[in-house]
């Protein structure tokens, strides 16, 4: 596999990998580190978990190391997609993963679709990343089990995400009016925002705060 990747790496721009059970592989998730370190011309990297196999702590750490190696070797991805990998449910190692993302100035699109955010520090790490990264244009948090607390932590970072253009929040049924309102209010400070998706988000409570946030956003 590695020999084939070395042949293709000058022209390979997009790579999609389905997570599989590494139980019987001696090197574990090391292949993630090797792939990212080798493919320095990559613009898009997608990790998909279709069979219920999570990326888990070791997988996240291997990916983080690979991303650092990619940068050290002159690379710089533009799009990272994590689909159903349970990556937002892993607190150990996520702080370093966040640092790797911050050191990737080429990153324009970041997607975590179908990744439940159920561990409390993740929202705070996310907020820190959004507040400090320059250049991110699209963020996909569809079906990430956002709640009021994590929504507010993300909103704190969005207030400083001046390059963001697209935010996808569909199917987050526990944000409620308060969580969505905090995000919409913060996006009022994003001069380039042009698309906000929030379909199939169950809302309850008072809508007054949401009305005020929408007024601020559309003003």
PDB file of C-alpha atoms in Angstrom:
ATOM      1  CA  UNK A   1       0.000   0.000   0.000  1.00  0.00           C
ATOM      2  CA  UNK A   2       2.710   2.470   0.960  1.00  0.00           C
ATOM      3  CA  UNK A   3       4.632   1.822  -2.274  1.00  0.00           C
ATOM      4  CA  UNK A   4       1.469   2.546  -4.254  1.00  0.00           C
ATOM      5  CA  UNK A   5       0.879   5.747  -2.297  1.00  0.00           C
ATOM      6  CA  UNK A   6       4.462   6.879  -2.961  1.00  0.00           C
ATOM      7  CA  UNK A   7       3.848   6.469  -6.691  1.00  0.00           C
ATOM      8  CA  UNK A   8       0.531   8.342  -6.587  1.00  0.00           C
ATOM      9  CA  UNK A   9       1.399  11.094  -4.108  1.00  0.00           C
ATOM     10  CA  UNK A  10       2.553  13.704  -6.693  1.00  0.00           C
ATOM     11  CA  UNK A  11      -0.942  13.767  -8.232  1.00  0.00           C
ATOM     12  CA  UNK A  12      -3.247  12.534  -5.451  1.00  0.00           C
ATOM     13  CA  UNK A  13      -5.442  15.390  -4.212  1.00  0.00           C
ATOM     14  CA  UNK A  14      -8.308  13.584  -2.456  1.00  0.00           C
ATOM     15  CA  UNK A  15      -8.326  10.535  -0.190  1.00  0.00           C
ATOM     16  CA  UNK A  16     -11.247   8.743   1.501  1.00  0.00           C
ATOM     17  CA  UNK A  17     -10.666   6.075   4.135  1.00  0.00           C
ATOM     18  CA  UNK A  18     -13.247   3.852   5.819  1.00  0.00           C
ATOM     19  CA  UNK A  19     -12.347   3.066   9.419  1.00  0.00           C
ATOM     20  CA  UNK A  20     -11.975  -0.633  10.076  1.00  0.00           C
ATOM     21  CA  UNK A  21     -11.244  -2.796  13.095  1.00  0.00           C
ATOM     22  CA  UNK A  22      -7.481  -2.763  13.736  1.00  0.00           C
ATOM     23  CA  UNK A  23      -7.684  -5.390  16.470  1.00  0.00           C
ATOM     24  CA  UNK A  24      -5.513  -7.856  14.553  1.00  0.00           C
ATOM     25  CA  UNK A  25      -3.114  -5.278  13.075  1.00  0.00           C
ATOM     26  CA  UNK A  26       0.100  -5.017  15.053  1.00  0.00           C
ATOM     27  CA  UNK A  27       0.735  -1.379  14.153  1.00  0.00           C
ATOM     28  CA  UNK A  28      -2.845  -0.352  14.984  1.00  0.00           C
ATOM     29  CA  UNK A  29      -3.808   3.011  13.511  1.00  0.00           C
ATOM     30  CA  UNK A  30      -0.235   3.839  12.483  1.00  0.00           C
ATOM     31  CA  UNK A  31      -1.307   3.663   8.830  1.00  0.00           C
ATOM     32  CA  UNK A  32      -3.162   6.968   9.364  1.00  0.00           C
ATOM     33  CA  UNK A  33       0.072   8.622  10.439  1.00  0.00           C
ATOM     34  CA  UNK A  34       1.942   7.194   7.442  1.00  0.00           C
ATOM     35  CA  UNK A  35      -0.703   8.111   4.876  1.00  0.00           C
ATOM     36  CA  UNK A  36      -0.982  11.720   6.011  1.00  0.00           C
ATOM     37  CA  UNK A  37       2.772  12.091   6.338  1.00  0.00           C
ATOM     38  CA  UNK A  38       3.353  10.796   2.802  1.00  0.00           C
ATOM     39  CA  UNK A  39       0.552  12.503   0.862  1.00  0.00           C
ATOM     40  CA  UNK A  40       1.711  16.095   1.046  1.00  0.00           C
ATOM     41  CA  UNK A  41      -0.215  17.156  -2.054  1.00  0.00           C
ATOM     42  CA  UNK A  42      -3.560  16.202  -0.544  1.00  0.00           C
ATOM     43  CA  UNK A  43      -6.243  18.861  -0.507  1.00  0.00           C
ATOM     44  CA  UNK A  44      -9.080  16.748   0.904  1.00  0.00           C
ATOM     45  CA  UNK A  45      -9.019  13.900   3.427  1.00  0.00           C
ATOM     46  CA  UNK A  46     -12.161  12.024   4.513  1.00  0.00           C
ATOM     47  CA  UNK A  47     -12.509   9.455   7.285  1.00  0.00           C
ATOM     48  CA  UNK A  48     -15.772   7.471   7.290  1.00  0.00           C
ATOM     49  CA  UNK A  49     -17.064   4.962   9.824  1.00  0.00           C
ATOM     50  CA  UNK A  50     -19.786   2.971   8.064  1.00  0.00           C
ATOM     51  CA  UNK A  51     -19.671  -0.196  10.143  1.00  0.00           C
ATOM     52  CA  UNK A  52     -19.892   1.267  13.615  1.00  0.00           C
ATOM     53  CA  UNK A  53     -16.109   1.182  14.135  1.00  0.00           C
ATOM     54  CA  UNK A  54     -15.056   4.426  15.898  1.00  0.00           C
ATOM     55  CA  UNK A  55     -11.779   6.221  15.378  1.00  0.00           C
ATOM     56  CA  UNK A  56     -11.310   6.158  19.168  1.00  0.00           C
ATOM     57  CA  UNK A  57      -8.400   7.573  21.169  1.00  0.00           C
ATOM     58  CA  UNK A  58      -5.590   5.735  19.384  1.00  0.00           C
ATOM     59  CA  UNK A  59      -7.014   6.585  15.988  1.00  0.00           C
ATOM     60  CA  UNK A  60      -7.339  10.267  16.895  1.00  0.00           C
ATOM     61  CA  UNK A  61      -3.757  10.378  18.167  1.00  0.00           C
ATOM     62  CA  UNK A  62      -2.471   8.663  15.013  1.00  0.00           C
ATOM     63  CA  UNK A  63      -4.373  11.109  12.819  1.00  0.00           C
ATOM     64  CA  UNK A  64      -3.055  14.082  14.808  1.00  0.00           C
ATOM     65  CA  UNK A  65       0.538  12.892  14.465  1.00  0.00           C
ATOM     66  CA  UNK A  66      -0.006  12.347  10.750  1.00  0.00           C
ATOM     67  CA  UNK A  67      -1.382  15.864  10.324  1.00  0.00           C
ATOM     68  CA  UNK A  68       1.662  17.325  12.099  1.00  0.00           C
ATOM     69  CA  UNK A  69       3.928  15.233   9.842  1.00  0.00           C
ATOM     70  CA  UNK A  70       2.018  16.399   6.773  1.00  0.00           C
ATOM     71  CA  UNK A  71       2.672  20.004   7.748  1.00  0.00           C
ATOM     72  CA  UNK A  72       6.329  19.337   8.546  1.00  0.00           C
ATOM     73  CA  UNK A  73       6.786  17.760   5.099  1.00  0.00           C
ATOM     74  CA  UNK A  74       5.368  20.777   3.305  1.00  0.00           C
ATOM     75  CA  UNK A  75       1.732  19.716   3.051  1.00  0.00           C
ATOM     76  CA  UNK A  76      -1.442  21.550   3.939  1.00  0.00           C
ATOM     77  CA  UNK A  77      -4.934  20.116   3.526  1.00  0.00           C
ATOM     78  CA  UNK A  78      -7.888  22.345   2.648  1.00  0.00           C
ATOM     79  CA  UNK A  79     -10.751  20.024   3.616  1.00  0.00           C
ATOM     80  CA  UNK A  80     -11.109  17.505   6.455  1.00  0.00           C
ATOM     81  CA  UNK A  81     -14.215  15.334   6.778  1.00  0.00           C
ATOM     82  CA  UNK A  82     -14.991  13.016   9.679  1.00  0.00           C
ATOM     83  CA  UNK A  83     -18.253  11.144   9.114  1.00  0.00           C
ATOM     84  CA  UNK A  84     -19.674   9.050  11.937  1.00  0.00           C
ATOM     85  CA  UNK A  85     -16.278   8.406  13.528  1.00  0.00           C
ATOM     86  CA  UNK A  86     -17.279   9.288  17.129  1.00  0.00           C
ATOM     87  CA  UNK A  87     -14.315  11.666  17.154  1.00  0.00           C
ATOM     88  CA  UNK A  88     -16.228  14.281  19.181  1.00  0.00           C
ATOM     89  CA  UNK A  89     -16.793  11.735  21.927  1.00  0.00           C
ATOM     90  CA  UNK A  90     -13.084  11.434  22.714  1.00  0.00           C
ATOM     91  CA  UNK A  91     -11.647  13.921  25.202  1.00  0.00           C
ATOM     92  CA  UNK A  92      -8.186  12.330  25.499  1.00  0.00           C
ATOM     93  CA  UNK A  93      -6.023  13.620  22.677  1.00  0.00           C
ATOM     94  CA  UNK A  94      -8.555  16.138  21.339  1.00  0.00           C
ATOM     95  CA  UNK A  95      -6.609  19.110  22.674  1.00  0.00           C
ATOM     96  CA  UNK A  96      -3.557  18.148  20.569  1.00  0.00           C
ATOM     97  CA  UNK A  97      -5.836  17.462  17.611  1.00  0.00           C
ATOM     98  CA  UNK A  98      -7.161  20.995  18.018  1.00  0.00           C
ATOM     99  CA  UNK A  99      -3.572  22.306  18.026  1.00  0.00           C
ATOM    100  CA  UNK A 100      -2.832  20.437  14.790  1.00  0.00           C
ATOM    101  CA  UNK A 101      -5.869  22.043  13.168  1.00  0.00           C
ATOM    102  CA  UNK A 102      -4.733  25.469  14.344  1.00  0.00           C
ATOM    103  CA  UNK A 103      -1.342  24.914  12.731  1.00  0.00           C
ATOM    104  CA  UNK A 104      -3.022  24.142   9.381  1.00  0.00           C
ATOM    105  CA  UNK A 105      -3.610  27.596   7.866  1.00  0.00           C
ATOM    106  CA  UNK A 106      -4.723  26.068   4.553  1.00  0.00           C
ATOM    107  CA  UNK A 107      -7.799  24.478   6.193  1.00  0.00           C
ATOM    108  CA  UNK A 108     -10.988  25.900   4.652  1.00  0.00           C
ATOM    109  CA  UNK A 109     -13.646  23.224   5.235  1.00  0.00           C
ATOM    110  CA  UNK A 110     -14.126  21.151   8.395  1.00  0.00           C
ATOM    111  CA  UNK A 111     -16.913  18.570   8.710  1.00  0.00           C
ATOM    112  CA  UNK A 112     -17.928  16.438  11.697  1.00  0.00           C
ATOM    113  CA  UNK A 113     -21.254  15.141  10.410  1.00  0.00           C
ATOM    114  CA  UNK A 114     -22.887  12.405  12.518  1.00  0.00           C
ATOM    115  CA  UNK A 115     -20.376  12.706  15.356  1.00  0.00           C
ATOM    116  CA  UNK A 116     -22.114  13.145  18.736  1.00  0.00           C
ATOM    117  CA  UNK A 117     -20.456  15.777  20.914  1.00  0.00           C
ATOM    118  CA  UNK A 118     -21.147  14.184  24.283  1.00  0.00           C
ATOM    119  CA  UNK A 119     -17.953  14.932  26.234  1.00  0.00           C
ATOM    120  CA  UNK A 120     -17.969  18.338  27.939  1.00  0.00           C
ATOM    121  CA  UNK A 121     -14.418  19.595  27.134  1.00  0.00           C
ATOM    122  CA  UNK A 122     -14.943  19.189  23.370  1.00  0.00           C
ATOM    123  CA  UNK A 123     -17.203  22.231  23.052  1.00  0.00           C
ATOM    124  CA  UNK A 124     -14.584  24.363  24.807  1.00  0.00           C
ATOM    125  CA  UNK A 125     -11.796  23.053  22.552  1.00  0.00           C
ATOM    126  CA  UNK A 126     -13.983  23.771  19.551  1.00  0.00           C
ATOM    127  CA  UNK A 127     -14.570  27.324  20.710  1.00  0.00           C
ATOM    128  CA  UNK A 128     -10.833  27.874  21.144  1.00  0.00           C
ATOM    129  CA  UNK A 129     -10.131  26.534  17.668  1.00  0.00           C
ATOM    130  CA  UNK A 130     -12.766  28.735  16.007  1.00  0.00           C
ATOM    131  CA  UNK A 131     -11.575  31.813  17.867  1.00  0.00           C
ATOM    132  CA  UNK A 132      -7.953  31.373  16.819  1.00  0.00           C
ATOM    133  CA  UNK A 133      -7.974  29.789  13.351  1.00  0.00           C
ATOM    134  CA  UNK A 134      -7.823  32.183  10.431  1.00  0.00           C
ATOM    135  CA  UNK A 135      -9.252  31.105   7.104  1.00  0.00           C
ATOM    136  CA  UNK A 136     -11.936  28.515   7.947  1.00  0.00           C
ATOM    137  CA  UNK A 137     -14.829  29.092   5.551  1.00  0.00           C
ATOM    138  CA  UNK A 138     -17.202  26.172   6.170  1.00  0.00           C
ATOM    139  CA  UNK A 139     -18.097  24.208   9.299  1.00  0.00           C
ATOM    140  CA  UNK A 140     -20.403  21.178   9.249  1.00  0.00           C
ATOM    141  CA  UNK A 141     -21.875  20.104  12.599  1.00  0.00           C
ATOM    142  CA  UNK A 142     -24.899  18.205  11.265  1.00  0.00           C
ATOM    143  CA  UNK A 143     -26.307  15.699  13.763  1.00  0.00           C
ATOM    144  CA  UNK A 144     -23.629  16.302  16.400  1.00  0.00           C
ATOM    145  CA  UNK A 145     -25.943  16.189  19.437  1.00  0.00           C
ATOM    146  CA  UNK A 146     -25.241  19.799  20.322  1.00  0.00           C
ATOM    147  CA  UNK A 147     -26.809  20.955  23.588  1.00  0.00           C
ATOM    148  CA  UNK A 148     -27.160  24.428  25.101  1.00  0.00           C
ATOM    149  CA  UNK A 149     -23.775  24.325  26.863  1.00  0.00           C
ATOM    150  CA  UNK A 150     -21.729  23.121  23.875  1.00  0.00           C
ATOM    151  CA  UNK A 151     -23.633  25.499  21.568  1.00  0.00           C
ATOM    152  CA  UNK A 152     -22.667  28.465  23.746  1.00  0.00           C
ATOM    153  CA  UNK A 153     -19.022  27.344  23.883  1.00  0.00           C
ATOM    154  CA  UNK A 154     -18.962  27.100  20.086  1.00  0.00           C
ATOM    155  CA  UNK A 155     -20.712  30.462  19.826  1.00  0.00           C
ATOM    156  CA  UNK A 156     -17.914  32.098  21.843  1.00  0.00           C
ATOM    157  CA  UNK A 157     -15.444  31.011  19.172  1.00  0.00           C
ATOM    158  CA  UNK A 158     -17.709  31.888  16.243  1.00  0.00           C
ATOM    159  CA  UNK A 159     -17.757  35.508  17.355  1.00  0.00           C
ATOM    160  CA  UNK A 160     -14.125  35.746  16.206  1.00  0.00           C
ATOM    161  CA  UNK A 161     -14.401  33.487  13.143  1.00  0.00           C
ATOM    162  CA  UNK A 162     -14.365  36.349  10.668  1.00  0.00           C
ATOM    163  CA  UNK A 163     -13.776  34.216   7.544  1.00  0.00           C
ATOM    164  CA  UNK A 164     -16.636  31.755   8.096  1.00  0.00           C
ATOM    165  CA  UNK A 165     -19.145  31.676   5.240  1.00  0.00           C
ATOM    166  CA  UNK A 166     -21.155  28.465   5.747  1.00  0.00           C
ATOM    167  CA  UNK A 167     -22.395  26.822   8.954  1.00  0.00           C
ATOM    168  CA  UNK A 168     -24.485  23.626   8.909  1.00  0.00           C
ATOM    169  CA  UNK A 169     -26.348  22.742  12.111  1.00  0.00           C
ATOM    170  CA  UNK A 170     -29.144  20.469  10.872  1.00  0.00           C
ATOM    171  CA  UNK A 171     -30.539  17.680  13.077  1.00  0.00           C
ATOM    172  CA  UNK A 172     -29.280  18.967  16.421  1.00  0.00           C
ATOM    173  CA  UNK A 173     -32.459  18.368  18.387  1.00  0.00           C
ATOM    174  CA  UNK A 174     -31.198  19.420  21.848  1.00  0.00           C
ATOM    175  CA  UNK A 175     -29.885  22.912  21.103  1.00  0.00           C
ATOM    176  CA  UNK A 176     -33.218  24.538  21.924  1.00  0.00           C
ATOM    177  CA  UNK A 177     -33.815  28.246  21.414  1.00  0.00           C
ATOM    178  CA  UNK A 178     -31.046  29.252  23.817  1.00  0.00           C
ATOM    179  CA  UNK A 179     -28.292  27.295  22.068  1.00  0.00           C
ATOM    180  CA  UNK A 180     -29.266  28.330  18.553  1.00  0.00           C
ATOM    181  CA  UNK A 181     -29.752  31.942  19.652  1.00  0.00           C
ATOM    182  CA  UNK A 182     -26.224  32.168  21.058  1.00  0.00           C
ATOM    183  CA  UNK A 183     -24.782  30.881  17.788  1.00  0.00           C
ATOM    184  CA  UNK A 184     -26.870  33.188  15.593  1.00  0.00           C
ATOM    185  CA  UNK A 185     -25.960  36.179  17.748  1.00  0.00           C
ATOM    186  CA  UNK A 186     -22.241  35.410  17.381  1.00  0.00           C
ATOM    187  CA  UNK A 187     -22.569  35.017  13.614  1.00  0.00           C
ATOM    188  CA  UNK A 188     -23.783  38.607  13.457  1.00  0.00           C
ATOM    189  CA  UNK A 189     -20.093  39.505  13.903  1.00  0.00           C
ATOM    190  CA  UNK A 190     -19.030  37.354  10.908  1.00  0.00           C
ATOM    191  CA  UNK A 191     -18.966  39.713   7.911  1.00  0.00           C
ATOM    192  CA  UNK A 192     -18.684  36.919   5.313  1.00  0.00           C
ATOM    193  CA  UNK A 193     -21.436  34.562   6.544  1.00  0.00           C
ATOM    194  CA  UNK A 194     -23.828  33.706   3.708  1.00  0.00           C
ATOM    195  CA  UNK A 195     -25.453  30.371   4.594  1.00  0.00           C
ATOM    196  CA  UNK A 196     -26.753  28.993   7.892  1.00  0.00           C
ATOM    197  CA  UNK A 197     -28.577  25.662   7.923  1.00  0.00           C
ATOM    198  CA  UNK A 198     -30.584  24.658  10.995  1.00  0.00           C
ATOM    199  CA  UNK A 199     -33.228  22.263   9.701  1.00  0.00           C
ATOM    200  CA  UNK A 200     -34.858  19.598  11.884  1.00  0.00           C
ATOM    201  CA  UNK A 201     -33.706  21.203  15.122  1.00  0.00           C
ATOM    202  CA  UNK A 202     -36.419  20.728  17.745  1.00  0.00           C
ATOM    203  CA  UNK A 203     -37.049  23.977  19.587  1.00  0.00           C
ATOM    204  CA  UNK A 204     -38.626  24.582  22.969  1.00  0.00           C
ATOM    205  CA  UNK A 205     -38.727  27.389  25.507  1.00  0.00           C
ATOM    206  CA  UNK A 206     -39.084  31.096  24.870  1.00  0.00           C
ATOM    207  CA  UNK A 207     -38.484  32.318  21.322  1.00  0.00           C
ATOM    208  CA  UNK A 208     -37.768  35.917  22.364  1.00  0.00           C
ATOM    209  CA  UNK A 209     -34.015  35.351  22.553  1.00  0.00           C
ATOM    210  CA  UNK A 210     -34.041  33.765  19.100  1.00  0.00           C
ATOM    211  CA  UNK A 211     -35.958  36.714  17.667  1.00  0.00           C
ATOM    212  CA  UNK A 212     -33.398  39.136  19.085  1.00  0.00           C
ATOM    213  CA  UNK A 213     -30.500  37.093  17.664  1.00  0.00           C
ATOM    214  CA  UNK A 214     -32.117  36.973  14.228  1.00  0.00           C
ATOM    215  CA  UNK A 215     -32.702  40.715  14.327  1.00  0.00           C
ATOM    216  CA  UNK A 216     -29.037  41.266  15.202  1.00  0.00           C
ATOM    217  CA  UNK A 217     -27.920  38.900  12.433  1.00  0.00           C
ATOM    218  CA  UNK A 218     -30.097  40.424   9.725  1.00  0.00           C
ATOM    219  CA  UNK A 219     -29.668  44.038  10.791  1.00  0.00           C
TER     220      UNK A 219
END
